[in-house]
mmCIF file with all atom_site columns, C-alpha atoms in Angstrom:
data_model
loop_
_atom_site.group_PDB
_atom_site.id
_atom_site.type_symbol
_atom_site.label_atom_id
_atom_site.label_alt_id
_atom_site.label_comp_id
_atom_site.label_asym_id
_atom_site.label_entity_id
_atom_site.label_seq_id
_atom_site.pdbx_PDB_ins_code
_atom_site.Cartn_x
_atom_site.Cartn_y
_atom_site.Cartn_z
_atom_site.occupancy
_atom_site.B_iso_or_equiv
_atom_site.pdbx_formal_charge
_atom_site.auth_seq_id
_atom_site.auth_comp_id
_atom_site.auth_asym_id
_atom_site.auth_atom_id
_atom_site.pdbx_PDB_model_num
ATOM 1   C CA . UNK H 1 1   ? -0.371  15.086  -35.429 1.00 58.00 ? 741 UNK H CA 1
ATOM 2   C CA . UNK H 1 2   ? -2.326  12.727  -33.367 1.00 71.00 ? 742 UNK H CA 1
ATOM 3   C CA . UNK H 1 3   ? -4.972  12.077  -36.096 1.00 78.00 ? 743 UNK H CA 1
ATOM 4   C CA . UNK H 1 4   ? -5.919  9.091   -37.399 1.00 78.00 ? 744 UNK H CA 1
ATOM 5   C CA . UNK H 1 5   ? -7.849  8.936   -41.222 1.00 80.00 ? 745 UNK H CA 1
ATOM 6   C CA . UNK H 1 6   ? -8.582  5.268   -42.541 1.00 81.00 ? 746 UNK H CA 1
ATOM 7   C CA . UNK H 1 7   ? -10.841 5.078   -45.196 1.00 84.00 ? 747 UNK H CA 1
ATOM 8   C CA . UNK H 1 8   ? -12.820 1.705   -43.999 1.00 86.00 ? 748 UNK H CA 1
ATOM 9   C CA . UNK H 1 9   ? -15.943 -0.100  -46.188 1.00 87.00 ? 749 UNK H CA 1
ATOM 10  C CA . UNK H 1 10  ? -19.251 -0.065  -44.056 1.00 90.00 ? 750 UNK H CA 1
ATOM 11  C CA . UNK H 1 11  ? -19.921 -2.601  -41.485 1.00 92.00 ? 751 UNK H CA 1
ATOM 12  C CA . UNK H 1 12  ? -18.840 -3.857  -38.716 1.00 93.00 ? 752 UNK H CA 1
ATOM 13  C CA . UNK H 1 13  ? -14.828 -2.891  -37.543 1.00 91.00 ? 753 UNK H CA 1
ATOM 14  C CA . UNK H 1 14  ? -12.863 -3.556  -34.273 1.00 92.00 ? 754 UNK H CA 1
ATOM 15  C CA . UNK H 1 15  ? -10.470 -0.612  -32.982 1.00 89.00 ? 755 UNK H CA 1
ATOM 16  C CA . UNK H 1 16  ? -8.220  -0.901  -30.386 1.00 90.00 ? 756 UNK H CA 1
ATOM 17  C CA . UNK H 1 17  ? -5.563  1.497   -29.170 1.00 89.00 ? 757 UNK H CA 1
ATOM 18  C CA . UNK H 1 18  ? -2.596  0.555   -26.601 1.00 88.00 ? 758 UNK H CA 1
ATOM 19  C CA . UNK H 1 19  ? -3.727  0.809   -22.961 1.00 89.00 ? 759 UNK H CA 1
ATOM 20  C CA . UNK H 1 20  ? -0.986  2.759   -21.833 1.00 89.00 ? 760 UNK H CA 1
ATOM 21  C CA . UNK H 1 21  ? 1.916   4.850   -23.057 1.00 88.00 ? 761 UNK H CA 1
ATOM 22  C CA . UNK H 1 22  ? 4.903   4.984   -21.129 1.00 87.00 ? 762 UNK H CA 1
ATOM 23  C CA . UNK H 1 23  ? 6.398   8.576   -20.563 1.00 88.00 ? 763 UNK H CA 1
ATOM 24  C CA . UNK H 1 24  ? 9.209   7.402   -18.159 1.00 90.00 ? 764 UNK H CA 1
ATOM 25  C CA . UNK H 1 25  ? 9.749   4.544   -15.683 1.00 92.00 ? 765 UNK H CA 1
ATOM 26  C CA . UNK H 1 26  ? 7.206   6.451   -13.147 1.00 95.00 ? 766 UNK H CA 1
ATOM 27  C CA . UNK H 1 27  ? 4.793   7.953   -15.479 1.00 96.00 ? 767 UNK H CA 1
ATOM 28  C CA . UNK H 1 28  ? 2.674   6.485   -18.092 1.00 94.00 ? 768 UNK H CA 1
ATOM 29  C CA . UNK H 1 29  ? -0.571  8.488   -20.447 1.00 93.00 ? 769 UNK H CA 1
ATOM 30  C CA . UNK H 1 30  ? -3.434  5.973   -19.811 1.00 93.00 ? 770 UNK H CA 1
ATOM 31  C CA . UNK H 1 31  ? -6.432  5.125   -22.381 1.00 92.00 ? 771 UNK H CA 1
ATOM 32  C CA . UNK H 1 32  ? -9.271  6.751   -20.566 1.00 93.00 ? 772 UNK H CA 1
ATOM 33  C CA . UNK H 1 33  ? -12.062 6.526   -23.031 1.00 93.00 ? 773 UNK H CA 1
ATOM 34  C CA . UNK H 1 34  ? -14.128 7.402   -26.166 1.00 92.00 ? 774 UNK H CA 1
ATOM 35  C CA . UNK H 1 35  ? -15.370 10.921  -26.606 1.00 91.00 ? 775 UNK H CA 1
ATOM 36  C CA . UNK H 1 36  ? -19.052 8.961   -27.365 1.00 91.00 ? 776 UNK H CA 1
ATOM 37  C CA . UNK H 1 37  ? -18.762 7.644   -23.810 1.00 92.00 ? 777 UNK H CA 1
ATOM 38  C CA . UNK H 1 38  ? -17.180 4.078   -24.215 1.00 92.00 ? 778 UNK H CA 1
ATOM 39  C CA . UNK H 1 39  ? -14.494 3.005   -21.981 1.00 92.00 ? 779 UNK H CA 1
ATOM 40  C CA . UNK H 1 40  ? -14.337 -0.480  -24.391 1.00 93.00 ? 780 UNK H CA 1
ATOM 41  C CA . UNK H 1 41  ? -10.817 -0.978  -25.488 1.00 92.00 ? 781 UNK H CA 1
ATOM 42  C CA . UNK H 1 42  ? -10.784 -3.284  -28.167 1.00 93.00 ? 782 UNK H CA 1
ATOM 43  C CA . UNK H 1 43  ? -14.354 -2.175  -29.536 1.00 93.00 ? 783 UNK H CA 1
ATOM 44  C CA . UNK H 1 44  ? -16.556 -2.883  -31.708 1.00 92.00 ? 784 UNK H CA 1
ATOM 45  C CA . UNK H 1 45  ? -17.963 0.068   -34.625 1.00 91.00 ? 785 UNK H CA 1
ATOM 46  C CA . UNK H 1 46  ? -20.736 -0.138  -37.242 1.00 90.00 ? 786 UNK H CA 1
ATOM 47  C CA . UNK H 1 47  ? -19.394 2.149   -39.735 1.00 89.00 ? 787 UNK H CA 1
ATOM 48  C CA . UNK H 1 48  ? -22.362 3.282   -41.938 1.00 88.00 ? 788 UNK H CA 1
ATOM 49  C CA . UNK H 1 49  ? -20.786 6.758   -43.300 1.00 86.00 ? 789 UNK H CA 1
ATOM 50  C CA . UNK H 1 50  ? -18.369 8.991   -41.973 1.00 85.00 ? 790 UNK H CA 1
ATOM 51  C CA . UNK H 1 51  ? -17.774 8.622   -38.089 1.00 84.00 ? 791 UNK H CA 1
ATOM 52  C CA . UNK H 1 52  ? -15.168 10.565  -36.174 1.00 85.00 ? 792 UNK H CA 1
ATOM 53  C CA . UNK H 1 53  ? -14.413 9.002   -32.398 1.00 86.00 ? 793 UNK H CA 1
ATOM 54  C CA . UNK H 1 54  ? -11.619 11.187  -30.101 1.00 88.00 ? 794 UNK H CA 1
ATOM 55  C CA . UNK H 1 55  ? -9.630  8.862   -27.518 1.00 89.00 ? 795 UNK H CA 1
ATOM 56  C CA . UNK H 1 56  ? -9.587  10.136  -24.278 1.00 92.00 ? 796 UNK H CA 1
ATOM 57  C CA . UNK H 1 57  ? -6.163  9.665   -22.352 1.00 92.00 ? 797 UNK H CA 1
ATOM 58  C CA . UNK H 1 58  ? -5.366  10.435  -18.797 1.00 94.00 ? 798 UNK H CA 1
ATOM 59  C CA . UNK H 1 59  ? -1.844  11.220  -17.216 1.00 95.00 ? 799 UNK H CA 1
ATOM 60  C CA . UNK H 1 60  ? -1.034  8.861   -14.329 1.00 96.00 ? 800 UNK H CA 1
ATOM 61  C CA . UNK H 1 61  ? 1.676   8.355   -11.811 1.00 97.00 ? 801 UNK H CA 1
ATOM 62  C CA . UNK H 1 62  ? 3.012   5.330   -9.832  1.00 97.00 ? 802 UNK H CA 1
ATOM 63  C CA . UNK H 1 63  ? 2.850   4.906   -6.501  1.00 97.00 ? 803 UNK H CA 1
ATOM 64  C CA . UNK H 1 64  ? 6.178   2.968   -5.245  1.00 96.00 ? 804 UNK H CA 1
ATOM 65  C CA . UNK H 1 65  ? 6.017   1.474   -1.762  1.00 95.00 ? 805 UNK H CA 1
ATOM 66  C CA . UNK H 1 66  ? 8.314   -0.560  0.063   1.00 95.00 ? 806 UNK H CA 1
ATOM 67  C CA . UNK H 1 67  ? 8.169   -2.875  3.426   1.00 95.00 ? 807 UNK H CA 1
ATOM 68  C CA . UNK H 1 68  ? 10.576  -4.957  4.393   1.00 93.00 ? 808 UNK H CA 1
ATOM 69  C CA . UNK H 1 69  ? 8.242   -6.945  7.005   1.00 89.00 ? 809 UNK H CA 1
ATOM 70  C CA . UNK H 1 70  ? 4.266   -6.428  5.665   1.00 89.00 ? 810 UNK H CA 1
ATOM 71  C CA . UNK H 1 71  ? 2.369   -5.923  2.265   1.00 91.00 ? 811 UNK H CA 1
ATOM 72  C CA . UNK H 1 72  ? 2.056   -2.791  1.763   1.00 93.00 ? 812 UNK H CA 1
ATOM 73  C CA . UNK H 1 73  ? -1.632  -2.325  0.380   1.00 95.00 ? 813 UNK H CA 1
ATOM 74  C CA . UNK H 1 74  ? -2.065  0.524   -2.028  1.00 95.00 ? 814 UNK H CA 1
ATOM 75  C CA . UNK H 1 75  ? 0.835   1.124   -4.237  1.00 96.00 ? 815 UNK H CA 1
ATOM 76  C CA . UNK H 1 76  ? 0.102   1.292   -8.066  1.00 96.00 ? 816 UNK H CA 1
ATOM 77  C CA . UNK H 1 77  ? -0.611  3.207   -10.468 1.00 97.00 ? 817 UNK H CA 1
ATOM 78  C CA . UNK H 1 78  ? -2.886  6.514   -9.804  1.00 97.00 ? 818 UNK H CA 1
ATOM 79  C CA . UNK H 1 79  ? -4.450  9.276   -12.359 1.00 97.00 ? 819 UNK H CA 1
ATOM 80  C CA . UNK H 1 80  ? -3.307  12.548  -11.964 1.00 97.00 ? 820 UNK H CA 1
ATOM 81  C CA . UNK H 1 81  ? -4.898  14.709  -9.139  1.00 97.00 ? 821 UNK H CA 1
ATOM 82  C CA . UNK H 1 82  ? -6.313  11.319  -7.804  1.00 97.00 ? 822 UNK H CA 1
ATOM 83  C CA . UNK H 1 83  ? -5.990  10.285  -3.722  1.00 97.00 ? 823 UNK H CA 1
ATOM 84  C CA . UNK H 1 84  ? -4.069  7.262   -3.100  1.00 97.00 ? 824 UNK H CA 1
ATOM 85  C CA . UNK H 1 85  ? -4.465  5.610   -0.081  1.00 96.00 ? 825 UNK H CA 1
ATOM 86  C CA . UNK H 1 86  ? -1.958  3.171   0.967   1.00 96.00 ? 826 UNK H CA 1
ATOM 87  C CA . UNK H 1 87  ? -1.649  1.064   4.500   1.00 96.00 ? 827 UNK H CA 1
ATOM 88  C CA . UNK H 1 88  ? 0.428   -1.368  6.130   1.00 96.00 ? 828 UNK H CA 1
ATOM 89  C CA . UNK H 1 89  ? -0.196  -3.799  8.551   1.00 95.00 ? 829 UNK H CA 1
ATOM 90  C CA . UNK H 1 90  ? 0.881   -2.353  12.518  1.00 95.00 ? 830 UNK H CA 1
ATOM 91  C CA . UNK H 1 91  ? 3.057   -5.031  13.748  1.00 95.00 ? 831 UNK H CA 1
ATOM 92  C CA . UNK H 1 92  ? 4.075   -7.875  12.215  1.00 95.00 ? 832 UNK H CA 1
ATOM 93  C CA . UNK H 1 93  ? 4.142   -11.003 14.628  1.00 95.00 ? 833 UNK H CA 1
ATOM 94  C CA . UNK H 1 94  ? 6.867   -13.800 13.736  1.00 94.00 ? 834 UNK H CA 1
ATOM 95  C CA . UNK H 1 95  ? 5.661   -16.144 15.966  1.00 94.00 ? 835 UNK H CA 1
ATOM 96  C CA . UNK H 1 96  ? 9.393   -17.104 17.523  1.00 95.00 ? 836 UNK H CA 1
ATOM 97  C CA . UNK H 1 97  ? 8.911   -14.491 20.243  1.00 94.00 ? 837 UNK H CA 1
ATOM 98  C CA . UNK H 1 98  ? 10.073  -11.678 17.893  1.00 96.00 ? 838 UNK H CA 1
ATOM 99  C CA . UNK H 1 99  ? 8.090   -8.785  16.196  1.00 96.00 ? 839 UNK H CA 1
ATOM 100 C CA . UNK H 1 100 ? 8.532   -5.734  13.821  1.00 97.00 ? 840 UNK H CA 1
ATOM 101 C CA . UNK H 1 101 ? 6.546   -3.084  14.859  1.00 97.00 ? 841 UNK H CA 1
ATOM 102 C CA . UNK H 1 102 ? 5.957   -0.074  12.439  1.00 97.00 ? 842 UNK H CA 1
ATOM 103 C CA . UNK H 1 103 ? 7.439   2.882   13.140  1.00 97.00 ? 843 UNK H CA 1
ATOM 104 C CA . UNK H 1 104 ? 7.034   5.632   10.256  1.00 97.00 ? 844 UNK H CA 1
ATOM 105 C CA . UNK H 1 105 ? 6.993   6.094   6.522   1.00 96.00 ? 845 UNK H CA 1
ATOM 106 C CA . UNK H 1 106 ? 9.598   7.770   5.090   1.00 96.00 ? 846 UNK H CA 1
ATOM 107 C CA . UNK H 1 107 ? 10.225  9.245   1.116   1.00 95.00 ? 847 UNK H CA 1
ATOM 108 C CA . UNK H 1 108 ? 8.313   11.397  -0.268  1.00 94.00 ? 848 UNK H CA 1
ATOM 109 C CA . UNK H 1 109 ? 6.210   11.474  2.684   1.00 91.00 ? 849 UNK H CA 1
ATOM 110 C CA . UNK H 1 110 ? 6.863   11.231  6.115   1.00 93.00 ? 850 UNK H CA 1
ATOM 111 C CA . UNK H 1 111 ? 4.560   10.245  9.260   1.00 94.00 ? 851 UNK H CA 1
ATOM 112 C CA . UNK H 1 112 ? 3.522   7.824   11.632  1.00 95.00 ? 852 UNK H CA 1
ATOM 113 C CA . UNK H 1 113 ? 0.444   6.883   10.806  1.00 95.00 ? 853 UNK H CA 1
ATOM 114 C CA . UNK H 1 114 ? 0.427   2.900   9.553   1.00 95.00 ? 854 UNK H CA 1
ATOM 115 C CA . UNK H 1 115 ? -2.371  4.351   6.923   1.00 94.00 ? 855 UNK H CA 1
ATOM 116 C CA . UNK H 1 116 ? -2.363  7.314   4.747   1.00 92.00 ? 856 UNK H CA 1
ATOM 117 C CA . UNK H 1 117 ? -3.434  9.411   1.854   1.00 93.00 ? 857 UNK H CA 1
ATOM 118 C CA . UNK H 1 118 ? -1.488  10.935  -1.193  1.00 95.00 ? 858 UNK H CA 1
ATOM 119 C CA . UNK H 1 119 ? -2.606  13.410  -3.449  1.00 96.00 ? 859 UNK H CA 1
ATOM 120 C CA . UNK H 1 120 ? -0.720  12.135  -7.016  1.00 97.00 ? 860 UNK H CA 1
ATOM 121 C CA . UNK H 1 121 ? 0.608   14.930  -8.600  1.00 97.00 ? 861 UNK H CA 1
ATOM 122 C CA . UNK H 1 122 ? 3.551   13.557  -9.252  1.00 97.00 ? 862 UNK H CA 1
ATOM 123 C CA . UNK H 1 123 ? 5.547   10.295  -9.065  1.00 97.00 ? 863 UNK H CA 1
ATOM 124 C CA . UNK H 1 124 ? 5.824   9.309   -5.404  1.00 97.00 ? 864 UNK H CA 1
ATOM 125 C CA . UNK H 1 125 ? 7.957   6.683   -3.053  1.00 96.00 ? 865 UNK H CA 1
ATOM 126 C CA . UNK H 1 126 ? 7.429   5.753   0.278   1.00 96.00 ? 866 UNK H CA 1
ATOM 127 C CA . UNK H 1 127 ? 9.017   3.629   2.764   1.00 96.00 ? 867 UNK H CA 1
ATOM 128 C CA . UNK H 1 128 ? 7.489   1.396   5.804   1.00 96.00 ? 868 UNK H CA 1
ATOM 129 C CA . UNK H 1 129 ? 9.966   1.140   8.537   1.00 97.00 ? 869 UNK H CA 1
ATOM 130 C CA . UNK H 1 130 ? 10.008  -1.015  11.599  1.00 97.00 ? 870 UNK H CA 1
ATOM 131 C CA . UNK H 1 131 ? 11.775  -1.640  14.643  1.00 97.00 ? 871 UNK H CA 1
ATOM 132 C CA . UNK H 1 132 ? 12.291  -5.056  16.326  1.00 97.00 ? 872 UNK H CA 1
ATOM 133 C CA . UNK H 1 133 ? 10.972  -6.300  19.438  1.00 96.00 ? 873 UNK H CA 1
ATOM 134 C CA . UNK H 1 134 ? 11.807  -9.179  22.127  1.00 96.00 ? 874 UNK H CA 1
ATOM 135 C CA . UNK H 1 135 ? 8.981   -11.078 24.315  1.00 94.00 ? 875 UNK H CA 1
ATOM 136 C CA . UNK H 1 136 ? 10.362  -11.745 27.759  1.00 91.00 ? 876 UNK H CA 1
ATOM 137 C CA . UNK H 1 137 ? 8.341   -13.712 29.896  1.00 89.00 ? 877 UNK H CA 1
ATOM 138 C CA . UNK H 1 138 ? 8.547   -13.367 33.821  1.00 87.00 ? 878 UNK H CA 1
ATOM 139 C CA . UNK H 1 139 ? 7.687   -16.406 36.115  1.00 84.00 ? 879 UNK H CA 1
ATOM 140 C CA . UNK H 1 140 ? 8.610   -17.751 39.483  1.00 84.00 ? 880 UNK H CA 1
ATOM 141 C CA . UNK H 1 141 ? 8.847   -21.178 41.004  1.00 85.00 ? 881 UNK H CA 1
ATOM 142 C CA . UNK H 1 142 ? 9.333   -22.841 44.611  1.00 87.00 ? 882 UNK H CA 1
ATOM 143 C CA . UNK H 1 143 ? 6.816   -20.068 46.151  1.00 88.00 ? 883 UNK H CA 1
ATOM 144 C CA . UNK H 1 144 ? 3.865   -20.571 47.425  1.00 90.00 ? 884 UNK H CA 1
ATOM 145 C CA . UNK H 1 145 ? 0.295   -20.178 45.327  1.00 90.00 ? 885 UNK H CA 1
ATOM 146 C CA . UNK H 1 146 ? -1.143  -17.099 45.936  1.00 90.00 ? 886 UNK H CA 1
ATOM 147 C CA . UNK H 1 147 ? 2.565   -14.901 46.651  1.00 89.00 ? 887 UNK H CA 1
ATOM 148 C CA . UNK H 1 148 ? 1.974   -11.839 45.306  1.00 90.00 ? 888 UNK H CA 1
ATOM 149 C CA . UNK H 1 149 ? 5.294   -10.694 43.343  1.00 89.00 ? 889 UNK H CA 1
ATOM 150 C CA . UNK H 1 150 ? 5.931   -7.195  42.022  1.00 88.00 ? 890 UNK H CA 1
ATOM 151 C CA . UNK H 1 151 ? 7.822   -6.580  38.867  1.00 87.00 ? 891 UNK H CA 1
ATOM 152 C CA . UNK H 1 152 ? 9.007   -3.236  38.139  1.00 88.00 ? 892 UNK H CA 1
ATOM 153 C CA . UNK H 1 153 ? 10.128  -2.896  34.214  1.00 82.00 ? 893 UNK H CA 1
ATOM 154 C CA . UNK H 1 154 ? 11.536  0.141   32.683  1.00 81.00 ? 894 UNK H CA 1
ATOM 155 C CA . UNK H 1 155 ? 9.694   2.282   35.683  1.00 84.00 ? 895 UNK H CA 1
ATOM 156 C CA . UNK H 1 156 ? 6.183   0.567   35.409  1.00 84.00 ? 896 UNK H CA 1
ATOM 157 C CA . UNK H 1 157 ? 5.263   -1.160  38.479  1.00 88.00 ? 897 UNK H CA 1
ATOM 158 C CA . UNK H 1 158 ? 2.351   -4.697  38.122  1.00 88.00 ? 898 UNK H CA 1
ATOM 159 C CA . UNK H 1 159 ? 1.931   -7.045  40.584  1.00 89.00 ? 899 UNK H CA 1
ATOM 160 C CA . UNK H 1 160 ? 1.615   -10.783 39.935  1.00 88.00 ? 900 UNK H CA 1
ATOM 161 C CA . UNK H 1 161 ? -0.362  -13.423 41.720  1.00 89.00 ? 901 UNK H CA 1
ATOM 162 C CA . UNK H 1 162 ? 1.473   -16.427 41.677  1.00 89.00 ? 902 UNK H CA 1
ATOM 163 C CA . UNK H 1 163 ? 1.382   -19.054 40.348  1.00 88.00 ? 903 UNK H CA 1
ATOM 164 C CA . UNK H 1 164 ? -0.020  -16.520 37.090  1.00 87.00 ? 904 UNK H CA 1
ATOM 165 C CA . UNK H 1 165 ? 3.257   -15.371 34.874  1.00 85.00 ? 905 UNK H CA 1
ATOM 166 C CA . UNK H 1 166 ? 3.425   -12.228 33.026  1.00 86.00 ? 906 UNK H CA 1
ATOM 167 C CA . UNK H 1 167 ? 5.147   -11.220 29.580  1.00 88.00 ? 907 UNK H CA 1
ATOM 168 C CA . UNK H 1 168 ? 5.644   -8.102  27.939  1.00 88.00 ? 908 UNK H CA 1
ATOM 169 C CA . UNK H 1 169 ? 7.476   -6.709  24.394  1.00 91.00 ? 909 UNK H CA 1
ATOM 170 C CA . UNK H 1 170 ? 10.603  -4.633  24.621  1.00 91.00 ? 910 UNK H CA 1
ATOM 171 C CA . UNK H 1 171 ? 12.525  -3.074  22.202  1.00 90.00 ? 911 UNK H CA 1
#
């Protein structure tokens, strides 16, 4: 009945209850508290008569995030009604003149933004996705210093001054 009676001598007793229940693989009832205003779990009681304590438990949810490129910063466990806020990094550089770039979250939620926030009311998963990118490098040789070259890529237009090279990220 979710009461508790243990007749105990006086002085000094440790109680302890489990930190967490699980409810299912995404939900869990958290120890929140004392009804005196302790948040100590194990604690300590001086027992000098009768003394009646209520544990106060809290539902929470998880927050499940996935990224196949970046840590995703955020995801864990949340109390009901809470605001999660979870990011990821924007681009992730692999130094061999290829790059993810983020692109949009998708699951439970879906937008572009690289960081956002989620009311838990319920269970949620997300997903980071990215798309690939190339560095290509333009360059000339055998002309003069000072040639000015124009390179026209996918309808942009830049002029180079020679001997100055120019690179750029496509998809």
């Amino acid at each position: 009945g979710g009461k508790l009676q243990v007749p105990i001598s006086s002085g000094i007793h440790t109680l302890q209850l489990e930190a967490s229940i699980p409810a299912d693989p995404s939900v869990r009832i958290a120890f929140d508290g004392w009804s005196d205003g302790s948040t100590s779990n194990p604690r300590q009681i001086n027992v000098g008569g009768n003394i009646t304590l209520t544990a106060k438990f809290v539902t929470q949810y998880l927050l499940a995030a996935d990224s196949p490129f970046s840590n995703v910063s955020g995801a864990g466990w949340y109390d009901s009604g809470s605001t999660a806020y979870i990011s990821v990094e924007p681009e992730v550089d692999h130094w061999n003149g290829t790059r993810h770039v983020f692109t949009d979250w998708t699951g439970d939620l879906q937008t572009s933004n690289t960081s956002l926030s989620i009311l838990m009311d319920s269970p949620k998963y997300v997903k980071a996705n990215y798309k690939k990118q190339y560095q290509v490098h333009f360059n000339a040789a055998g002309l003069p210093n000072g040639t000015i070259i124009e390179l026209n890529m996918n309808g942009i237009s830049r002029n180079i001054t020679l001997p100055d090279s120019y690179s750029s990220w496509f998809d």
